[in-house]
Amino acid sequence: MNPSLNKPIKNIACIGAGYVGGPTMAVIAQKCPKIKVTVVDINPQRIADWNDEDLDKLPIYEPGLKEVVTEARGRNLFFSTDVDAAIKEAQMIFISVNTPTKTYGKGKGMAADLKYVELCARQIAEVATDDKIVVEKSTLPVRTAQAIRSILDNVGNGVKYQILSNPEFLAEGTAIHDLHNADRVLIGGDHHTPEGQAAMDALADIYAQWLPEKRILQTNVWSSELSKLTANAFLAQRVSSINAISALCEKTGADVEEVARAIGSDSRIGPKFLKASVGFGGSCFQKDILNLVYICRSQGLSEVADYWEQVIIMNDYQKRRFAENIISTLYNTVSGKKIAFLGWAFKKDTNDTRETAAMYVASTLMEDKAEIHVYDPKVTEEQIISDLEYLSSLNYHNLRDKQIRTQIHIHTAPYTALENAHAIAVLTEWDEFKSYDWRRIYNAMLKPAFVFDGRNILNAKELKSIGFKIYQIGK
Ligand code: NAD
Ligand code: UGA
């Protein structure tokens, strides 16, 4: 066996200080105080924010993250822009960079763009002087490890590598809880060689510092890579399934929450991920399914590809249906009307807005000339404008940048956003929205006062008794 791959892990590097790299490494550092963990990124502002004395300036908002960072930062958790130094020093390197959908060339709009992952592999190959375990933490198409191996082996200078797949299953908003209590950790590697098994065991030992061993699963690399895409596809499929039923509920008088409770009580189905909504968002569900569809098509499996693509088609339908219902209910036009948005993030307890349903709904309403007033407890004005400009860059709508800036108004407190509104749309399920003074809001709104609850969080009975006309999903 190669002795250097069997050495205890003293230094970990993680390339990519984003929503996955930051919290994951913070928890590894917290639970393994004897290992030095260095998280590196090419974005200097991100690193400066991770190092900020003021913990409110951390680049990511996650409940419990501040406490973990406070415990480990400066002790054995470091954030730096010096990628080369971190690579050199580490025995184990996590690649945790973004893998967005390709926006150009072959596979445009479908395949994962692996350019950032490839750059990491090239940089490791150029800089490393001793043997390394390279861990794929990013979500990658099945067989990516082969491409990484080919770069490492062909560019490297005699250094030996073990490549592991260790996909991350945390959900945003509950990342720290999920990392502390993971249902399972998946480690894909080469169990047929002693070096491969030693590398898998070295990574398993790290997680075993806080998780029971039976939750640490070992598989071959391809199963591990594919399991991650499959897990996200199954989760998203459940949301699209209940959203499809929500449309039928609205036509038939059934109530989607009663249906969800009834089917979720079957232990084979289970109650989680059956919450009907305005549509799923987030950086991964859509991107990972598109990637799965692309892989299936490339393998000639067109029926399998079509099957999974329907999950996305249904999600797009749900977002569009919500926006169009607002327009038709407001007498077929929202031109010049004030529509107040409660929430912009793709789910509660995060400041992440990637693929948020809110931006698609806003865009449809703005094309009908609505004035959108947004209040979200954690999302900044720059972010909201940049989300809408991103949709312009995809030609999703015909709004010019100037038009975006004049039709969208961001508020730092809720009541000014809601005053004189023709309608309110709830786009994110932030808890605070439930405890607002809804009578005060009603008095300040134009009548009839419409509420479109895209998350089914408000007490419809109470709001109706105040005088609101309320629309909820699947009711
Ligand atoms: P992110 O965009 O928040 O972070 C990625 C970071 O990598 C960025 O800060 C970027 O500057 C940095 N980066 C890119 N190329 C680099 C390079 N060559 N050198 C150094 N830094 C570089 O992305 P994320 O949400 O953390 O996602 C990362 C991966 O994890 C993706 O593959 C995603 O699918 C997967 N994932 C994400 C989640 C989630 O909840 N966000 C959960 C599970 C898995
Ligand atoms: C999801 C998975 O849950 C994680 O396991 C995975 O690691 C992650 O993707 C990833 O690979 O990035 P995340 O997107 O952070 O996590 O959040 P989810 O809780 O899965 O919610 C995704 C979207 O679905 C949100 O917009 C949420 O509001 C929506 N959703 C979720 C529903 O509309 N209904 C539900 O019942 C559940």
Coordinates of C-alpha atoms and ligand atoms in Angstrom, one line a residue:
M1 CA 0.0 0.0 0.0
N2 CA 1.1 3.5 -0.7
P3 CA 2.1 4.7 2.8
S4 CA 1.4 8.3 2.3
L5 CA -2.3 7.6 1.5
N6 CA -2.5 5.7 4.8
K7 CA -1.3 8.6 7.0
P8 CA -3.7 10.1 9.4
I9 CA -5.4 13.2 8.0
K10 CA -4.0 16.3 9.6
N11 CA -4.9 18.9 7.0
I12 CA -8.0 19.2 4.9
A13 CA -8.4 21.7 2.1
C14 CA -11.8 22.6 0.6
I15 CA -12.0 24.4 -2.7
G16 CA -15.2 26.4 -2.8
A17 CA -16.5 28.5 0.1
G18 CA -20.1 28.5 -0.9
Y19 CA -23.4 27.1 0.6
V20 CA -21.9 23.6 0.7
G21 CA -18.1 24.2 1.3
G22 CA -18.6 26.7 4.1
P23 CA -21.1 25.0 6.4
T24 CA -19.8 21.4 5.7
M25 CA -16.2 22.3 6.5
A26 CA -17.3 24.4 9.5
V27 CA -18.9 21.3 11.0
I28 CA -16.0 19.0 10.1
A29 CA -13.7 21.5 11.9
Q30 CA -16.1 21.7 14.9
K31 CA -16.2 17.9 15.3
C32 CA -12.6 17.2 14.5
P33 CA -10.6 19.7 16.4
K34 CA -7.3 18.0 15.7
I35 CA -7.6 18.5 11.9
K36 CA -6.8 21.8 10.4
V37 CA -9.5 22.7 7.8
T38 CA -8.8 25.4 5.3
V39 CA -11.6 26.6 3.0
V40 CA -10.4 28.4 -0.1
D41 CA -12.1 30.4 -2.8
I42 CA -11.2 32.5 -5.8
N43 CA -13.8 35.1 -4.7
P44 CA -11.9 37.4 -2.3
Q45 CA -15.1 39.1 -1.1
R46 CA -16.6 35.8 -0.1
I47 CA -13.5 34.9 1.9
A48 CA -13.4 38.3 3.5
D49 CA -17.0 37.8 4.6
W50 CA -16.2 34.4 6.1
N51 CA -13.4 36.1 8.0
D52 CA -15.5 39.1 9.2
E53 CA -15.4 39.7 12.9
D54 CA -19.1 40.6 12.6
L55 CA -20.8 37.2 12.3
D56 CA -23.9 38.9 10.8
K57 CA -21.7 39.5 7.7
L58 CA -21.1 35.8 7.0
P59 CA -21.9 35.3 3.3
I60 CA -24.5 32.7 4.1
Y61 CA -27.4 32.8 6.4
E62 CA -28.1 29.5 8.1
P63 CA -29.6 28.9 11.6
G64 CA -26.8 27.7 13.9
L65 CA -23.9 28.5 11.5
K66 CA -22.7 31.5 13.5
E67 CA -22.3 29.3 16.6
V68 CA -20.2 26.7 14.7
V69 CA -18.0 29.3 13.1
T70 CA -17.5 31.0 16.4
E71 CA -16.3 27.7 18.0
A72 CA -13.9 26.6 15.2
R73 CA -12.7 29.7 13.3
G74 CA -9.1 30.6 14.1
R75 CA -8.7 27.4 16.1
N76 CA -8.7 24.8 13.3
L77 CA -11.0 26.4 10.7
F78 CA -9.5 28.9 8.3
F79 CA -10.8 30.8 5.2
S80 CA -8.3 31.9 2.6
T81 CA -7.7 32.9 -1.0
D82 CA -4.4 31.1 -1.2
V83 CA -5.6 28.0 -3.1
D84 CA -2.1 26.7 -3.9
A85 CA -0.9 26.7 -0.3
A86 CA -4.0 24.9 0.9
I87 CA -3.6 22.2 -1.7
K88 CA 0.1 21.7 -0.9
E89 CA -0.5 21.3 2.8
A90 CA -3.6 19.0 2.6
Q91 CA -3.7 15.2 2.6
M92 CA -7.4 15.4 1.7
I93 CA -8.9 17.9 -0.7
F94 CA -12.6 18.5 -1.1
I95 CA -13.9 20.0 -4.4
S96 CA -17.0 21.9 -3.5
V97 CA -17.3 24.4 -6.4
N98 CA -20.4 25.2 -8.3
T99 CA -21.6 23.0 -11.2
P100 CA -24.3 25.1 -12.8
T101 CA -26.3 24.2 -16.0
K102 CA -24.3 24.9 -19.1
T103 CA -25.3 28.2 -20.8
Y104 CA -23.4 27.6 -24.0
G105 CA -22.3 25.0 -26.6
K106 CA -23.0 21.3 -26.4
G107 CA -25.5 20.4 -23.8
K108 CA -26.6 24.1 -23.4
G109 CA -29.5 24.4 -20.9
M110 CA -29.2 20.8 -19.8
A111 CA -25.8 19.4 -19.0
A112 CA -23.8 20.4 -15.9
D113 CA -21.0 22.8 -16.6
L114 CA -17.9 21.1 -15.3
K115 CA -15.4 23.8 -16.1
Y116 CA -14.9 24.9 -12.4
V117 CA -14.4 21.3 -11.4
E118 CA -11.9 20.7 -14.2
L119 CA -10.0 23.9 -13.2
C120 CA -9.7 22.5 -9.6
A121 CA -8.4 19.2 -10.9
R122 CA -5.8 21.0 -13.0
Q123 CA -4.7 23.2 -10.2
I124 CA -4.3 20.3 -7.8
A125 CA -2.3 18.4 -10.5
E126 CA 0.0 21.4 -11.0
V127 CA 0.6 22.2 -7.3
A128 CA 0.6 18.9 -5.5
T129 CA 3.9 17.4 -4.4
D130 CA 2.8 14.5 -2.3
D131 CA -0.1 12.0 -2.5
K132 CA -3.6 13.2 -2.0
I133 CA -7.1 12.0 -1.5
V134 CA -9.4 14.1 -3.7
V135 CA -13.1 14.2 -2.7
E136 CA -15.9 15.2 -5.0
K137 CA -18.3 17.1 -2.8
S138 CA -19.9 19.0 -5.7
T139 CA -22.9 17.2 -7.4
L140 CA -21.5 15.7 -10.5
P141 CA -22.7 13.6 -13.5
V142 CA -22.1 9.9 -13.2
R143 CA -18.5 9.0 -14.3
T144 CA -17.0 12.5 -13.6
A145 CA -14.4 10.9 -11.4
Q146 CA -13.0 9.3 -14.5
A147 CA -12.4 12.8 -16.1
I148 CA -10.8 14.0 -12.8
R149 CA -8.6 11.0 -12.7
S150 CA -7.5 11.5 -16.3
I151 CA -6.5 15.1 -15.6
L152 CA -4.7 14.3 -12.4
D153 CA -2.8 11.3 -13.8
N154 CA -1.8 13.0 -17.0
V155 CA -0.9 16.5 -15.7
G156 CA 0.5 15.4 -12.4
N157 CA 4.1 14.9 -11.6
G158 CA 4.1 11.3 -10.3
V159 CA 1.9 12.1 -7.3
K160 CA -0.6 9.4 -6.6
Y161 CA -4.3 10.2 -6.1
Q162 CA -7.4 8.4 -4.7
I163 CA -10.6 9.9 -5.9
L164 CA -13.7 9.6 -3.8
S165 CA -17.3 10.7 -4.3
N166 CA -18.9 12.1 -1.2
P167 CA -22.0 14.0 -2.3
E168 CA -23.7 16.4 0.1
F169 CA -27.3 15.9 1.1
L170 CA -27.8 19.0 3.3
A171 CA -30.8 21.2 2.6
E172 CA -30.5 25.0 2.9
G173 CA -32.2 26.5 6.0
T174 CA -31.4 23.4 8.0
A175 CA -27.8 22.8 6.8
I176 CA -26.3 22.7 10.3
H177 CA -28.9 20.4 11.7
D178 CA -28.7 18.2 8.6
L179 CA -24.9 18.0 8.9
H180 CA -25.0 17.2 12.6
N181 CA -27.7 14.6 12.2
A182 CA -27.2 13.3 8.6
D183 CA -29.5 10.4 7.7
R184 CA -26.5 8.9 5.8
V185 CA -23.1 9.9 4.5
L186 CA -22.3 8.3 1.2
I187 CA -18.7 7.5 0.3
G188 CA -18.0 6.1 -3.2
G189 CA -14.5 4.8 -3.9
D190 CA -12.5 1.9 -5.2
H191 CA -12.9 -0.9 -2.7
H192 CA -11.0 -3.3 -4.9
T193 CA -7.6 -1.9 -4.0
P194 CA -6.1 -1.5 -0.6
E195 CA -5.3 2.2 -1.4
G196 CA -8.9 2.8 -2.4
Q197 CA -10.3 1.2 0.7
A198 CA -7.8 3.1 2.9
A199 CA -8.9 6.4 1.4
M200 CA -12.6 5.5 1.9
D201 CA -11.8 4.5 5.5
A202 CA -9.9 7.8 6.1
L203 CA -13.0 9.8 5.1
A204 CA -15.3 7.5 7.0
D205 CA -13.2 8.1 10.2
I206 CA -13.8 11.8 9.9
Y207 CA -17.6 11.5 9.8
A208 CA -17.5 8.8 12.5
Q209 CA -16.3 11.5 14.9
W210 CA -20.0 12.5 15.3
L211 CA -22.2 10.1 13.3
P212 CA -23.0 6.4 14.0
E213 CA -20.9 4.1 11.7
K214 CA -24.0 2.4 10.3
R215 CA -25.0 5.7 8.7
I216 CA -21.8 5.8 6.7
L217 CA -22.4 4.0 3.5
Q218 CA -19.7 2.9 1.2
T219 CA -20.4 2.2 -2.5
N220 CA -18.5 2.2 -5.8
V221 CA -17.8 5.7 -7.2
W222 CA -20.4 5.5 -10.0
S223 CA -23.3 4.5 -7.6
S224 CA -22.4 7.3 -5.3
E225 CA -22.4 9.9 -8.1
L226 CA -25.7 8.7 -9.5
S227 CA -27.3 8.4 -6.1
K228 CA -27.0 12.1 -5.5
L229 CA -28.7 13.0 -8.8
T230 CA -31.4 10.3 -8.1
A231 CA -32.0 11.6 -4.5
N232 CA -32.7 15.1 -5.8
A233 CA -34.8 13.8 -8.7
F234 CA -37.0 11.7 -6.3
L235 CA -37.5 14.6 -3.9
A236 CA -38.4 17.1 -6.6
Q237 CA -40.7 14.5 -8.2
R238 CA -42.7 14.3 -4.9
V239 CA -43.1 18.1 -4.9
S240 CA -44.2 18.1 -8.6
S241 CA -46.6 15.2 -7.9
I242 CA -48.4 17.0 -5.1
N243 CA -48.4 20.2 -7.1
A244 CA -50.0 18.3 -10.0
I245 CA -52.7 17.1 -7.6
S246 CA -53.2 20.6 -6.3
A247 CA -54.4 21.8 -9.7
L248 CA -56.9 19.0 -9.7
C249 CA -58.0 19.8 -6.2
E250 CA -58.8 23.4 -7.3
K251 CA -61.1 22.1 -10.0
T252 CA -62.9 19.5 -7.9
G253 CA -63.3 20.9 -4.4
A254 CA -60.8 18.5 -2.8
D255 CA -58.3 20.0 -0.4
V256 CA -54.6 19.2 -1.2
E257 CA -53.6 19.3 2.4
E258 CA -56.2 16.7 3.3
V259 CA -55.1 14.6 0.4
A260 CA -51.4 15.0 1.4
R261 CA -52.3 14.0 5.0
A262 CA -54.3 11.0 3.8
I263 CA -51.6 9.6 1.5
G264 CA -48.7 10.6 3.8
S265 CA -50.2 8.4 6.6
D266 CA -49.4 5.4 4.5
S267 CA -46.0 4.4 5.8
R268 CA -44.9 3.4 2.4
I269 CA -45.5 6.9 1.1
G270 CA -44.6 8.9 4.3
P271 CA -45.5 12.5 5.2
K272 CA -42.4 14.5 4.1
F273 CA -42.1 16.6 0.9
L274 CA -45.8 16.6 0.2
K275 CA -46.3 20.3 0.8
A276 CA -48.0 21.9 -2.3
S277 CA -46.4 25.2 -3.2
V278 CA -45.9 27.8 -5.9
G279 CA -43.2 25.5 -7.2
F280 CA -39.8 24.3 -6.0
G281 CA -36.8 26.5 -6.4
G282 CA -33.2 26.3 -5.2
S283 CA -29.9 25.9 -7.0
C284 CA -30.1 22.1 -7.4
F285 CA -33.4 20.4 -8.1
Q286 CA -33.8 21.8 -11.6
K287 CA -30.1 21.7 -12.5
D288 CA -29.7 18.1 -11.3
I289 CA -32.8 16.8 -13.1
L290 CA -31.8 18.6 -16.3
N291 CA -28.4 16.9 -15.9
L292 CA -30.0 13.5 -15.3
V293 CA -32.2 14.0 -18.4
Y294 CA -29.2 15.0 -20.5
I295 CA -27.3 11.9 -19.3
C296 CA -30.3 9.6 -20.1
R297 CA -30.6 11.2 -23.6
S298 CA -26.9 10.8 -24.3
Q299 CA -27.2 7.1 -23.4
G300 CA -30.2 6.7 -25.8
L301 CA -32.7 6.4 -23.0
S302 CA -35.3 8.8 -24.4
E303 CA -38.3 7.4 -22.4
V304 CA -36.4 7.6 -19.2
A305 CA -35.3 11.2 -20.1
D306 CA -38.9 12.2 -20.9
Y307 CA -40.1 10.7 -17.6
W308 CA -37.8 12.9 -15.5
E309 CA -38.2 16.0 -17.6
Q310 CA -41.9 16.0 -16.8
V311 CA -40.9 16.9 -13.2
I312 CA -39.5 20.2 -14.4
I313 CA -42.4 20.8 -16.9
M314 CA -44.9 20.4 -14.0
N315 CA -42.9 22.8 -11.9
D316 CA -42.8 25.5 -14.6
Y317 CA -46.6 25.0 -15.0
Q318 CA -47.1 25.5 -11.3
K319 CA -45.2 28.8 -11.2
R320 CA -47.0 30.1 -14.3
R321 CA -50.4 29.0 -13.0
F322 CA -49.9 30.9 -9.8
A323 CA -48.9 34.1 -11.7
E324 CA -51.7 33.8 -14.2
N325 CA -54.2 33.3 -11.5
I326 CA -53.2 36.6 -9.9
I327 CA -53.7 38.4 -13.3
S328 CA -57.0 36.7 -14.1
T329 CA -58.4 37.3 -10.6
L330 CA -57.4 41.0 -10.7
Y331 CA -59.8 41.5 -13.6
N332 CA -57.4 40.3 -16.3
T333 CA -54.7 42.9 -15.8
V334 CA -52.2 44.0 -13.2
S335 CA -51.0 47.0 -15.2
G336 CA -50.1 49.8 -12.8
K337 CA -51.3 47.7 -9.8
K338 CA -49.3 47.3 -6.6
I339 CA -48.6 43.7 -5.9
A340 CA -46.8 43.1 -2.6
F341 CA -44.6 40.0 -2.3
L342 CA -44.0 38.5 1.1
G343 CA -40.7 36.6 0.6
W344 CA -38.3 36.2 -2.2
A345 CA -35.9 33.4 -1.0
F346 CA -36.6 30.0 -2.5
K347 CA -37.5 28.7 1.0
K348 CA -37.5 30.0 4.5
D349 CA -34.4 30.4 6.7
T350 CA -32.0 31.1 3.9
N351 CA -30.9 34.2 1.9
D352 CA -30.4 32.0 -1.2
T353 CA -32.6 33.0 -4.2
R354 CA -31.3 30.8 -6.9
E355 CA -34.1 29.5 -9.1
T356 CA -36.6 31.0 -6.6
A357 CA -40.2 30.7 -7.8
A358 CA -40.6 34.4 -6.8
M359 CA -38.5 35.7 -9.6
Y360 CA -40.5 33.8 -12.2
V361 CA -43.8 35.0 -10.8
A362 CA -42.5 38.6 -10.6
S363 CA -41.4 38.5 -14.1
T364 CA -44.7 37.3 -15.5
L365 CA -46.5 40.0 -13.5
M366 CA -44.1 42.7 -14.5
E367 CA -44.6 41.8 -18.2
D368 CA -48.2 42.6 -17.5
K369 CA -46.9 45.9 -16.1
A370 CA -47.4 45.3 -12.4
E371 CA -45.5 47.3 -9.7
I372 CA -44.0 44.7 -7.5
H373 CA -43.1 45.6 -3.9
V374 CA -41.0 43.0 -2.1
Y375 CA -40.3 42.3 1.5
D376 CA -38.0 39.5 2.5
P377 CA -36.3 39.3 5.9
K378 CA -33.0 38.1 4.5
V379 CA -32.7 39.0 0.8
T380 CA -31.0 42.2 -0.3
E381 CA -32.2 44.7 -3.0
E382 CA -29.1 44.0 -5.2
Q383 CA -29.8 40.3 -5.1
I384 CA -33.5 40.7 -6.2
I385 CA -32.5 43.0 -9.1
S386 CA -29.7 40.7 -10.2
D387 CA -32.1 37.8 -10.2
L388 CA -34.4 39.6 -12.6
E389 CA -31.5 40.7 -14.7
Y390 CA -30.4 37.0 -14.8
L391 CA -33.8 36.1 -16.3
S392 CA -33.3 38.9 -18.9
S393 CA -29.9 37.3 -19.8
L394 CA -31.8 34.0 -20.5
N395 CA -34.4 35.9 -22.6
Y396 CA -37.0 34.6 -20.2
H397 CA -38.8 37.9 -20.5
N398 CA -38.7 41.1 -22.5
L399 CA -38.1 43.4 -19.6
R400 CA -35.3 45.9 -20.1
D401 CA -33.0 46.5 -17.1
K402 CA -34.3 50.1 -16.7
Q403 CA -37.9 48.7 -16.7
I404 CA -36.9 46.2 -14.0
R405 CA -35.5 48.9 -11.8
T406 CA -38.6 51.1 -12.1
Q407 CA -41.2 48.3 -11.7
I408 CA -39.6 46.6 -8.6
H409 CA -39.4 48.2 -5.2
I410 CA -37.7 46.6 -2.3
H411 CA -38.7 47.3 1.3
T412 CA -36.8 46.7 4.5
A413 CA -40.0 46.4 6.6
P414 CA -43.2 44.6 5.7
Y415 CA -46.0 47.1 6.3
T416 CA -44.7 49.8 3.8
A417 CA -44.6 47.0 1.2
L418 CA -48.3 46.1 1.9
E419 CA -49.8 49.6 2.2
N420 CA -52.2 50.4 -0.6
A421 CA -51.5 47.1 -2.3
H422 CA -54.1 45.6 -4.7
A423 CA -52.9 42.1 -3.7
I424 CA -50.4 40.3 -1.6
A425 CA -48.6 37.2 -2.8
V426 CA -46.8 34.9 -0.3
L427 CA -43.8 33.4 -2.1
T428 CA -41.7 32.2 0.8
E429 CA -42.9 30.4 4.0
W430 CA -41.1 32.7 6.5
D431 CA -42.6 32.1 10.0
E432 CA -43.0 35.8 10.7
F433 CA -45.6 36.2 8.0
K434 CA -48.1 34.2 10.0
S435 CA -48.0 36.5 13.0
Y436 CA -48.5 39.8 11.3
D437 CA -51.3 42.0 12.3
W438 CA -53.6 41.0 9.4
R439 CA -56.4 43.4 10.4
R440 CA -54.0 46.3 10.2
I441 CA -52.9 45.1 6.8
Y442 CA -56.4 44.7 5.6
N443 CA -57.3 48.3 6.6
A444 CA -54.3 49.6 4.7
M445 CA -55.0 47.8 1.5
L446 CA -57.2 48.6 -1.5
K447 CA -60.4 46.7 -1.7
P448 CA -61.2 44.0 -2.5
A449 CA -58.1 42.9 -0.7
F450 CA -56.7 39.8 -2.3
V451 CA -54.2 37.4 -0.8
F452 CA -52.5 34.7 -2.9
D453 CA -50.9 32.3 -0.5
G454 CA -48.3 30.4 -2.5
R455 CA -47.2 28.4 0.5
N456 CA -50.5 27.7 2.3
I457 CA -49.1 29.2 5.6
L458 CA -51.8 31.7 6.4
N459 CA -55.0 31.1 8.4
A460 CA -57.5 31.3 5.6
K461 CA -60.6 31.2 7.9
E462 CA -59.3 34.1 10.0
L463 CA -58.3 36.2 6.9
K464 CA -61.7 35.6 5.3
S465 CA -63.4 36.7 8.5
I466 CA -61.4 40.0 8.4
G467 CA -62.6 40.5 4.8
F468 CA -59.8 39.3 2.6
K469 CA -60.3 37.3 -0.6
I470 CA -57.8 34.6 -0.2
Y471 CA -56.5 32.1 -2.7
Q472 CA -54.4 29.1 -1.6
I473 CA -52.7 26.4 -3.5
G474 CA -54.9 23.3 -4.1
K475 CA -57.9 24.6 -2.2
Ligands
NAD1 P1 -21.8 28.2 -4.5 O1 -21.9 28.8 -5.8 O2 -22.4 28.7 -3.3 O3 -20.2 28.0 -4.1 C1 -19.2 27.6 -5.0 C2 -18.0 28.4 -4.7 O4 -16.9 27.8 -5.5 C3 -18.1 29.9 -5.1 O5 -17.8 30.7 -4.0 C4 -17.0 30.0 -6.2 O6 -16.3 31.3 -6.1 C5 -16.0 28.9 -5.8 N1 -15.2 28.5 -6.9 C6 -15.5 28.2 -8.2 N2 -14.4 27.8 -8.9 C7 -13.4 27.8 -8.1 C8 -12.0 27.5 -8.2 N3 -11.5 27.1 -9.3 N4 -11.2 27.7 -7.1 C9 -11.7 28.2 -5.9 N5 -13.0 28.5 -5.8 C10 -13.8 28.3 -6.8 O7 -22.2 26.7 -4.7 P2 -22.9 25.6 -3.7 O8 -24.3 25.9 -3.5 O9 -22.0 25.6 -2.5 O10 -22.8 24.3 -4.5 C11 -21.5 23.6 -4.7 C12 -21.8 22.2 -5.2 O11 -22.5 21.5 -4.2 C13 -22.7 22.1 -6.4 O12 -22.3 21.1 -7.2 C14 -24.1 21.8 -5.9 O13 -24.9 21.1 -6.8 C15 -23.7 20.9 -4.7 N6 -24.7 21.0 -3.6 C16 -25.3 22.1 -3.2 C17 -26.2 22.1 -2.1 C18 -26.9 23.4 -1.6 O14 -27.7 23.3 -0.7 N7 -26.5 24.6 -2.1 C19 -26.5 20.9 -1.5 C20 -25.9 19.7 -1.9 C21 -25.0 19.8 -3.0
UGA2 C1 -32.4 20.0 -1.7 C2 -32.4 18.6 -1.0 O1 -33.5 18.5 -0.1 C3 -31.1 18.3 -0.4 O2 -31.0 17.0 0.1 C4 -29.9 18.5 -1.4 O3 -28.7 18.3 -0.8 C5 -30.0 19.8 -2.0 O4 -31.3 20.0 -2.6 C6 -29.0 20.1 -3.1 O5 -28.5 19.1 -3.7 O6 -28.8 21.3 -3.3 P1 -32.7 22.4 -0.8 O7 -32.9 22.7 -2.3 O8 -31.7 23.3 -0.1 O9 -32.3 20.9 -0.7 O10 -34.1 22.6 -0.1 P2 -35.4 21.7 0.0 O11 -35.9 21.6 1.3 O12 -35.2 20.4 -0.7 O13 -36.5 22.5 -0.9 C7 -36.3 22.7 -2.3 C8 -37.5 23.4 -2.8 O14 -38.7 22.6 -2.8 C9 -37.9 24.7 -2.1 O15 -38.3 25.7 -3.0 C10 -39.1 24.2 -1.2 O16 -39.9 25.3 -0.8 C11 -39.7 23.3 -2.1 N1 -40.6 22.3 -1.4 C12 -40.0 21.4 -0.6 C13 -41.9 22.3 -1.6 O17 -42.5 23.1 -2.4 N2 -42.7 21.3 -1.0 C14 -42.2 20.4 -0.2 O18 -42.9 19.6 0.4 C15 -40.8 20.4 0.0

